[in-house]
Amino acid sequence: MKKIIGILGGMGPAATLDAMDKIIKNTPATCDQENIPVITVSFPDIPDRTASILAGRESPLNKMLAALRILESAGAQCIIMPCNTAHYWYEELKASSNIHFINMIEVTCNKIVREGINNVAILATTGTIKAGLYQDRLKKYKVNFVAPDDIQQEIIMESILAYKSGDRKKSYWLMEPVITQLKNMGVEKFIMGCSEIPIILSGCGDKGEYIDATEELVRKAVEWSCLNEDCI
Amino acid sequence: MKKIIGILGGMGPAATLDAMDKIIKNTPATCDQENIPVITVSFPDIPDRTASILAGRESPLNKMLAALRILESAGAQCIIMPCNTAHYWYEELKASSNIHFINMIEVTCNKIVREGINNVAILATTGTIKAGLYQDRLKKYKVNFVAPDDIQQEIIMESILAYKSGDRKKSYWLMEPVITQLKNMGVEKFIMGCSEIPIILSGCGDKGEYIDATEELVRKAVEWSCLNEDCI
């Protein structure tokens, strides 16, 4: 059997679904039984990540640790967490567990470096931006990047929150003009560095312009699950 | 917090996703935290249900019981199993657990009776049809129904298997003419009694003609989760 992927999800629930959908799409299967086993803990009451990073509100760490313990006990063999902002607590989560835990920010930056991508803008929550989750790695790898200015960032965050509140149309028409502005500034590629953004922008624009962090995370997990398949 | 829904899934993985998507769509939420907590065990290597019912192949029961034990240990408070055919083993699964376990076939037939629906056709796997999962209940409630004839049933099953093999287009063009034939015979409504069928037919035809068993199951589970919300 292929190895079991555990999803530390619920941040938000639609982003969790998007990751599960991408697992199916990235797995060659001609019948149910050839798919990858997945256990998902989608606990949406995990406190808001951005509010904790920016305003010192309740930390989501304890609830994320509880979800991780459930995944461990349930038999997950590799963990993914389809929420970029939650990776602010990645090291603490990883240190608490013996299970292989794939870092979404790392695999996305690795792709950028591997493909020699430059002039890239980071589309993410204000929590992810202010914590420098992408910037720190991109600087290390000497990749030219743009983080949106404060006004643009406010609009991006409003777009993400609109999606989370169920208003998909609003989320799109808020995000789209910011992307156009950034293109006019010379940006060539965009990191979809919040797991709601691939859903907000799905079906829109030139797919080649976007680097989808959820897609990169899932590809790595699928590859791992299939490579480590038991030969029985 | 709302009660935790446990999904005994993987039969198939896309149907599991469809159920999770319908949980989100049926939950009024203005932010992540207002959504319902869900634990999903999606183990697609559960043996084929139809092959077991029709040809006496390996029973899926042991693997379904194992998934149910994982959901129990993980803290699920209500179980749903978005696979109609798997309900052939519902009584054995339910008897092995103390957790509230909603029956997909029952909630769907209840809707049909409640709304006085008649002249209904059953679209389902050959396993579900041969086991009489819907027919037995509909007879009891004196609902007029049609089960497809053997040739139609073979095409419906081929359509479901085409979807499971990744060929969505083929699955649609196989299913559509059977539905037209049944309409010409006087069928007024269709039970989408296999959890792949709402995906195969999504975006097609008059929604009012279809009774989506996954939707009925999820609505009941969401109602249960919200009604039993802890007041802390």
Coordinates of C-alpha atoms in Angstrom, one line a residue:
Chain A
M1 CA 0.0 0.0 0.0
K2 CA 1.1 3.6 -0.6
K3 CA 2.1 5.5 2.5
I4 CA -0.6 7.4 4.4
I5 CA -0.6 11.2 4.0
G6 CA -1.9 13.1 7.1
I7 CA -3.4 16.5 6.5
L8 CA -3.2 19.0 9.3
G9 CA -6.1 21.0 7.9
G10 CA -9.0 23.3 8.5
M11 CA -7.0 26.4 7.8
G12 CA -9.4 27.0 6.1
P13 CA -11.6 24.0 5.2
A14 CA -11.8 24.9 1.5
A15 CA -8.0 25.0 1.3
T16 CA -7.9 21.6 2.9
L17 CA -10.3 20.3 0.2
D18 CA -8.1 21.9 -2.5
A19 CA -5.1 20.0 -1.2
M20 CA -7.1 16.7 -1.2
D21 CA -8.3 17.4 -4.7
K22 CA -4.7 18.0 -5.9
I23 CA -3.6 14.7 -4.2
I24 CA -6.2 12.9 -6.4
K25 CA -5.2 14.8 -9.5
N26 CA -1.5 14.1 -9.0
T27 CA -2.0 10.4 -8.5
P28 CA -2.2 8.2 -11.6
A29 CA -5.1 5.8 -10.7
T30 CA -7.4 3.7 -12.9
C31 CA -9.6 2.6 -9.9
D32 CA -10.3 3.6 -6.3
Q33 CA -7.7 1.2 -4.9
E34 CA -4.8 2.8 -6.7
N35 CA -5.3 6.1 -4.9
I36 CA -3.3 7.3 -1.9
P37 CA -4.6 6.8 1.6
V38 CA -5.2 10.1 3.3
I39 CA -6.3 11.0 6.9
T40 CA -7.5 14.6 7.3
V41 CA -8.0 16.5 10.5
S42 CA -9.9 19.6 9.5
F43 CA -10.5 21.6 12.8
P44 CA -11.4 25.1 11.6
D45 CA -11.6 26.4 15.2
I46 CA -7.8 26.7 15.2
P47 CA -7.3 30.4 16.2
D48 CA -6.6 32.8 13.3
R49 CA -2.9 32.6 12.4
T50 CA -2.5 36.2 11.1
A51 CA -4.2 37.7 14.2
S52 CA -1.8 35.8 16.4
I53 CA 1.3 36.9 14.5
L54 CA 0.3 40.5 14.1
A55 CA -1.7 41.3 17.2
G56 CA -0.4 38.7 19.7
R57 CA -3.9 37.1 19.9
E58 CA -4.4 33.5 21.0
S59 CA -1.7 31.2 19.5
P60 CA -3.0 28.5 17.3
L61 CA -0.1 26.2 18.3
N62 CA -1.8 24.2 21.0
K63 CA -4.7 23.3 18.7
M64 CA -2.4 22.5 15.9
L65 CA -0.4 20.2 18.2
A66 CA -3.6 18.5 19.2
A67 CA -4.5 17.9 15.6
L68 CA -0.9 16.5 14.9
R69 CA -1.3 14.1 17.8
I70 CA -4.5 12.8 16.3
L71 CA -2.9 12.3 12.9
E72 CA 0.0 10.4 14.6
S73 CA -2.3 8.1 16.5
A74 CA -4.4 7.5 13.5
G75 CA -1.3 6.2 11.6
A76 CA -0.3 9.1 9.3
Q77 CA 3.1 8.5 7.9
C78 CA 3.9 11.9 6.4
I79 CA 2.3 15.2 7.4
I80 CA 1.3 18.2 5.2
M81 CA -0.3 21.4 6.4
P82 CA -1.9 23.3 3.6
C83 CA -1.8 26.7 5.2
N84 CA 1.2 28.9 4.5
T85 CA 0.7 31.2 7.5
A86 CA 0.6 28.2 9.9
H87 CA 4.2 27.5 8.8
Y88 CA 5.2 30.3 11.2
W89 CA 4.9 27.5 13.8
Y90 CA 6.4 24.8 11.6
E91 CA 9.6 24.2 13.6
E92 CA 7.8 23.8 16.9
L93 CA 5.3 21.3 15.2
K94 CA 8.1 19.4 13.5
A95 CA 10.2 19.2 16.7
S96 CA 7.3 17.6 18.5
S97 CA 6.9 14.7 16.1
N98 CA 8.9 11.9 14.6
I99 CA 6.8 11.8 11.4
H100 CA 8.1 13.2 8.1
F101 CA 6.7 16.7 7.9
I102 CA 6.9 18.5 4.5
N103 CA 7.4 22.2 4.7
M104 CA 5.2 24.0 2.1
I105 CA 7.3 27.2 2.0
E106 CA 10.5 25.3 1.5
V107 CA 9.2 23.1 -1.4
T108 CA 7.8 26.2 -3.1
C109 CA 11.1 28.1 -2.8
N110 CA 13.0 25.1 -4.0
K111 CA 10.9 25.0 -7.1
I112 CA 11.6 28.7 -7.7
V113 CA 15.4 28.2 -7.3
R114 CA 15.4 24.9 -9.4
E115 CA 13.6 26.6 -12.3
G116 CA 15.7 29.8 -12.1
I117 CA 12.5 32.0 -11.6
N118 CA 13.1 35.6 -10.8
N119 CA 11.0 38.8 -10.4
V120 CA 8.5 37.0 -8.4
A121 CA 5.7 38.6 -6.2
I122 CA 4.5 37.1 -3.0
L123 CA 0.7 36.9 -2.7
A124 CA 0.0 35.8 0.9
T125 CA -1.7 36.8 4.2
T126 CA -0.4 39.7 6.1
G127 CA 0.7 37.2 8.7
T128 CA 2.9 35.4 6.2
I129 CA 4.3 38.6 4.8
K130 CA 5.1 40.3 8.1
A131 CA 6.7 37.1 9.4
G132 CA 8.9 37.1 6.3
L133 CA 8.2 33.4 5.7
Y134 CA 8.9 33.6 2.0
Q135 CA 11.2 36.6 2.0
D136 CA 13.8 35.1 4.4
R137 CA 14.2 32.0 2.1
L138 CA 14.2 33.9 -1.2
K139 CA 16.8 36.3 0.1
K140 CA 19.0 33.4 1.1
Y141 CA 18.7 32.0 -2.4
K142 CA 19.3 35.4 -4.0
V143 CA 15.9 35.4 -5.8
N144 CA 14.6 38.9 -6.8
F145 CA 11.1 39.3 -5.2
V146 CA 8.5 41.9 -4.5
A147 CA 6.3 41.9 -1.4
P148 CA 3.1 44.0 -2.0
D149 CA 3.1 47.5 -0.5
D150 CA 0.9 48.2 2.5
I151 CA -2.1 49.2 0.5
Q152 CA -1.9 46.3 -1.9
Q153 CA -1.3 43.9 1.1
E154 CA -4.4 45.2 2.8
I155 CA -6.5 44.5 -0.3
I156 CA -5.0 41.0 -0.7
M157 CA -5.9 40.2 3.0
E158 CA -9.4 41.6 2.4
S159 CA -9.7 39.3 -0.6
I160 CA -8.6 36.2 1.4
L161 CA -11.1 37.1 4.2
A162 CA -13.8 37.7 1.7
Y163 CA -13.3 34.1 0.4
K164 CA -13.3 32.7 3.9
S165 CA -16.6 34.5 4.6
G166 CA -18.1 32.8 1.5
D167 CA -17.9 35.7 -1.0
R168 CA -15.9 34.3 -3.8
K169 CA -16.8 37.0 -6.3
K170 CA -15.7 39.8 -4.1
S171 CA -12.4 37.9 -3.3
Y172 CA -11.6 37.7 -7.0
W173 CA -12.4 41.3 -7.9
L174 CA -10.4 42.6 -5.0
M175 CA -7.3 40.4 -5.9
E176 CA -7.3 40.9 -9.7
P177 CA -6.4 44.7 -9.8
V178 CA -3.5 44.2 -7.4
I179 CA -2.1 41.5 -9.7
T180 CA -2.4 43.8 -12.7
Q181 CA -0.5 46.6 -10.8
L182 CA 2.3 44.2 -9.8
K183 CA 2.6 43.0 -13.5
N184 CA 2.9 46.7 -14.5
M185 CA 5.8 47.0 -12.1
G186 CA 7.7 44.2 -13.9
V187 CA 6.6 41.2 -11.8
E188 CA 6.8 38.0 -14.0
K189 CA 5.6 35.3 -11.6
F190 CA 3.4 35.2 -8.5
I191 CA 3.7 32.9 -5.6
M192 CA 0.2 31.8 -4.5
G193 CA 1.5 31.8 -0.9
C194 CA -1.9 31.5 0.8
S195 CA -3.8 28.3 0.3
E196 CA -7.0 30.2 -0.4
I197 CA -5.4 32.0 -3.4
P198 CA -5.3 29.1 -5.8
I199 CA -9.1 28.7 -5.2
I200 CA -9.8 32.5 -5.6
L201 CA -7.8 32.6 -8.9
S202 CA -8.9 29.2 -10.2
G203 CA -9.9 29.3 -13.8
C204 CA -8.5 32.8 -14.3
G205 CA -5.5 34.1 -16.1
D206 CA -2.3 32.4 -17.4
K207 CA -1.6 29.4 -15.2
G208 CA 2.1 29.7 -16.1
E209 CA 2.4 32.9 -14.2
Y210 CA 1.5 31.4 -10.9
I211 CA 3.5 29.2 -8.5
D212 CA 0.9 27.3 -6.4
A213 CA 2.4 26.4 -3.0
T214 CA -0.4 23.9 -2.4
E215 CA 0.4 22.1 -5.7
E216 CA 4.1 22.0 -4.8
L217 CA 3.4 20.7 -1.4
V218 CA 1.0 18.0 -2.6
R219 CA 3.4 16.9 -5.5
K220 CA 6.1 16.3 -2.9
A221 CA 3.8 14.4 -0.7
V222 CA 2.4 12.2 -3.5
E223 CA 6.0 11.5 -4.7
W224 CA 7.0 10.5 -1.2
S225 CA 3.9 8.3 -0.6
C226 CA 4.4 6.4 -3.9
L227 CA 8.2 6.1 -3.6
N228 CA 7.8 4.6 -0.1
E229 CA 5.0 2.2 -1.2
D230 CA 5.1 -1.2 0.5
C231 CA 5.9 -4.0 -1.9
I232 CA 3.3 -6.4 -0.5
Chain B
M1 CA -17.7 23.9 19.4
K2 CA -19.8 22.1 16.8
K3 CA -19.7 18.3 17.0
I4 CA -17.0 16.5 15.0
I5 CA -18.2 14.7 11.9
G6 CA -16.2 11.6 11.0
I7 CA -16.1 10.5 7.4
L8 CA -15.5 6.9 6.6
G9 CA -14.3 7.7 3.1
G10 CA -12.1 6.7 0.2
M11 CA -15.0 4.9 -1.6
G12 CA -14.0 6.6 -3.9
P13 CA -11.7 9.5 -2.9
A14 CA -13.5 12.1 -5.2
A15 CA -16.8 11.2 -3.6
T16 CA -15.3 11.8 -0.2
L17 CA -14.2 15.2 -1.4
D18 CA -17.7 15.9 -2.7
A19 CA -19.1 15.2 0.7
M20 CA -16.6 17.5 2.4
D21 CA -17.4 20.2 -0.1
K22 CA -21.1 19.8 0.6
I23 CA -20.4 20.1 4.4
I24 CA -18.8 23.5 3.8
K25 CA -21.6 24.6 1.4
N26 CA -24.3 23.6 3.9
T27 CA -22.6 25.4 6.8
P28 CA -23.3 29.1 7.3
A29 CA -19.9 30.5 8.2
T30 CA -18.4 34.0 7.9
C31 CA -14.8 32.9 8.9
D32 CA -12.8 29.6 9.2
Q33 CA -13.7 29.2 12.9
E34 CA -17.5 28.9 12.2
N35 CA -17.1 25.8 10.1
I36 CA -17.7 22.2 11.3
P37 CA -14.8 20.1 12.5
V38 CA -14.3 17.1 10.3
I39 CA -12.0 14.0 10.5
T40 CA -11.7 12.1 7.3
V41 CA -10.3 8.6 6.8
S42 CA -10.0 8.1 3.1
F43 CA -8.5 4.7 2.6
P44 CA -9.1 3.9 -1.1
D45 CA -7.7 0.3 -0.8
I46 CA -11.0 -0.8 0.8
P47 CA -11.9 -3.8 -1.5
D48 CA -14.5 -3.1 -4.3
R49 CA -18.0 -3.2 -2.8
T50 CA -19.9 -4.2 -6.0
A51 CA -17.4 -7.0 -6.7
S52 CA -17.9 -8.4 -3.2
I53 CA -21.7 -8.3 -3.4
L54 CA -22.0 -9.7 -6.9
A55 CA -19.1 -12.1 -7.1
G56 CA -18.3 -12.9 -3.5
R57 CA -14.9 -11.3 -3.8
E58 CA -13.0 -10.1 -0.7
S59 CA -15.3 -8.4 1.7
P60 CA -14.6 -4.7 2.4
L61 CA -16.0 -5.1 5.9
N62 CA -12.7 -5.6 7.8
K63 CA -11.0 -2.5 6.2
M64 CA -14.2 -0.4 6.8
L65 CA -14.2 -1.5 10.5
A66 CA -10.5 -0.6 10.8
A67 CA -11.3 2.9 9.4
L68 CA -14.2 3.2 11.8
R69 CA -11.9 2.4 14.8
I70 CA -9.5 5.1 13.7
L71 CA -12.4 7.6 13.5
E72 CA -13.6 6.6 17.0
S73 CA -10.1 7.0 18.5
A74 CA -9.6 10.3 16.8
G75 CA -12.7 11.7 18.4
A76 CA -15.4 11.6 15.7
Q77 CA -18.8 12.2 17.3
C78 CA -21.0 11.3 14.3
I79 CA -20.1 9.0 11.4
I80 CA -21.1 9.4 7.7
M81 CA -20.0 7.1 4.9
P82 CA -20.4 8.7 1.5
C83 CA -20.7 5.5 -0.5
N84 CA -24.2 4.1 -1.1
T85 CA -23.0 0.5 -1.9
A86 CA -21.0 0.3 1.3
H87 CA -24.3 0.6 3.1
Y88 CA -24.8 -3.1 2.4
W89 CA -22.6 -3.5 5.5
Y90 CA -24.2 -0.6 7.4
E91 CA -25.9 -2.7 10.1
E92 CA -22.6 -4.6 10.9
L93 CA -20.6 -1.3 11.1
K94 CA -23.3 0.4 13.2
A95 CA -23.5 -2.5 15.6
S96 CA -19.8 -2.4 16.2
S97 CA -19.8 1.3 17.4
N98 CA -21.5 3.5 19.9
I99 CA -21.2 6.6 17.8
H100 CA -24.2 8.1 16.0
F101 CA -24.0 6.7 12.4
I102 CA -26.2 8.3 9.8
N103 CA -27.6 6.0 7.1
M104 CA -27.4 7.6 3.7
I105 CA -30.0 5.3 2.1
E106 CA -32.5 6.0 4.9
V107 CA -32.1 9.8 4.9
T108 CA -32.6 9.8 1.1
C109 CA -35.7 7.6 1.2
N110 CA -37.0 9.8 4.0
K111 CA -36.8 12.8 1.8
I112 CA -38.6 11.1 -1.0
V113 CA -41.5 10.1 1.3
R114 CA -41.6 13.5 3.1
E115 CA -41.9 15.3 -0.2
G116 CA -44.3 12.8 -1.7
I117 CA -42.0 12.1 -4.7
N118 CA -43.1 9.3 -7.0
N119 CA -42.0 7.7 -10.3
V120 CA -38.4 7.8 -9.3
A121 CA -35.5 5.9 -10.9
I122 CA -32.5 4.6 -9.0
L123 CA -29.1 5.4 -10.5
A124 CA -26.6 3.4 -8.6
T125 CA -23.9 0.7 -8.8
T126 CA -24.9 -2.8 -9.8
G127 CA -24.0 -3.8 -6.2
T128 CA -26.5 -1.3 -4.7
I129 CA -29.2 -2.4 -7.2
K130 CA -28.7 -6.1 -6.8
A131 CA -28.7 -5.8 -3.0
G132 CA -32.0 -3.9 -3.2
L133 CA -30.7 -1.2 -0.9
Y134 CA -33.1 1.4 -2.2
Q135 CA -35.8 -0.9 -3.5
D136 CA -36.5 -2.5 -0.1
R137 CA -37.1 0.8 1.6
L138 CA -39.1 2.4 -1.3
K139 CA -41.4 -0.7 -1.4
K140 CA -42.0 -0.4 2.3
Y141 CA -43.0 3.2 1.9
K142 CA -45.1 2.4 -1.2
V143 CA -43.1 4.7 -3.5
N144 CA -43.3 3.9 -7.3
F145 CA -39.8 3.4 -8.5
V146 CA -37.9 2.1 -11.5
A147 CA -34.7 0.2 -11.4
P148 CA -32.8 0.3 -14.7
D149 CA -33.0 -2.8 -16.9
D150 CA -29.9 -5.0 -17.2
I151 CA -28.5 -3.2 -20.3
Q152 CA -29.1 0.2 -18.8
Q153 CA -27.6 -0.9 -15.5
E154 CA -24.5 -2.2 -17.3
I155 CA -24.0 1.2 -18.9
I156 CA -24.5 3.1 -15.6
M157 CA -21.9 0.8 -14.0
E158 CA -19.5 1.4 -16.9
S159 CA -20.0 5.2 -16.4
I160 CA -19.2 5.0 -12.7
L161 CA -16.1 2.9 -13.4
A162 CA -15.0 5.4 -16.2
Y163 CA -15.2 8.2 -13.6
K164 CA -13.2 6.2 -11.1
S165 CA -10.6 5.6 -13.8
G166 CA -10.3 9.3 -14.4
D167 CA -12.3 9.6 -17.6
R168 CA -15.0 12.1 -16.6
K169 CA -16.1 12.9 -20.2
K170 CA -16.7 9.2 -20.9
S171 CA -18.6 8.8 -17.7
Y172 CA -21.0 11.6 -18.7
W173 CA -21.7 10.5 -22.2
L174 CA -22.4 7.0 -21.0
M175 CA -24.8 8.1 -18.3
E176 CA -26.8 10.8 -20.2
P177 CA -28.6 8.6 -22.8
V178 CA -29.8 6.2 -20.1
I179 CA -31.3 9.2 -18.2
T180 CA -33.1 10.3 -21.4
Q181 CA -34.4 6.8 -22.0
L182 CA -35.8 6.6 -18.4
K183 CA -37.4 10.0 -18.8
N184 CA -39.1 8.8 -21.9
M185 CA -40.5 5.9 -19.9
G186 CA -42.2 8.4 -17.5
V187 CA -39.6 8.7 -14.8
E188 CA -39.9 12.1 -13.1
K189 CA -37.0 12.1 -10.6
F190 CA -33.7 10.3 -10.2
I191 CA -32.0 9.1 -7.1
M192 CA -28.3 9.8 -7.5
G193 CA -27.7 6.7 -5.4
C194 CA -23.9 6.3 -6.0
S195 CA -21.7 9.0 -4.6
E196 CA -19.8 9.4 -7.9
I197 CA -23.0 10.3 -9.8
P198 CA -23.5 13.8 -8.4
I199 CA -19.9 14.5 -9.7
I200 CA -20.5 12.9 -13.1
L201 CA -23.7 14.9 -13.5
S202 CA -22.5 18.2 -11.9
G203 CA -23.4 21.2 -13.9
C204 CA -25.7 19.2 -16.2
G205 CA -29.5 19.2 -16.6
D206 CA -32.3 20.3 -14.2
K207 CA -31.1 20.0 -10.6
G208 CA -34.7 19.7 -9.5
E209 CA -34.9 16.3 -11.2
Y210 CA -32.2 14.8 -9.0
I211 CA -32.2 13.6 -5.5
D212 CA -28.6 13.7 -4.3
A213 CA -28.0 11.0 -1.6
T214 CA -24.7 12.7 -0.6
E215 CA -26.4 16.0 -0.2
E216 CA -29.1 14.5 2.0
L217 CA -26.5 12.7 4.1
V218 CA -24.4 15.8 4.6
R219 CA -27.4 18.0 5.4
K220 CA -28.5 15.6 8.1
A221 CA -24.9 15.5 9.5
V222 CA -24.5 19.3 9.5
E223 CA -27.9 19.7 11.2
W224 CA -26.8 17.2 13.8
S225 CA -23.4 18.8 14.4
C226 CA -24.9 22.3 14.8
L227 CA -27.8 21.2 16.9
N228 CA -25.5 19.5 19.3
E229 CA -23.0 22.4 19.5
D230 CA -21.4 22.8 22.9
C231 CA -22.4 26.1 24.5
I232 CA -19.0 26.9 25.7

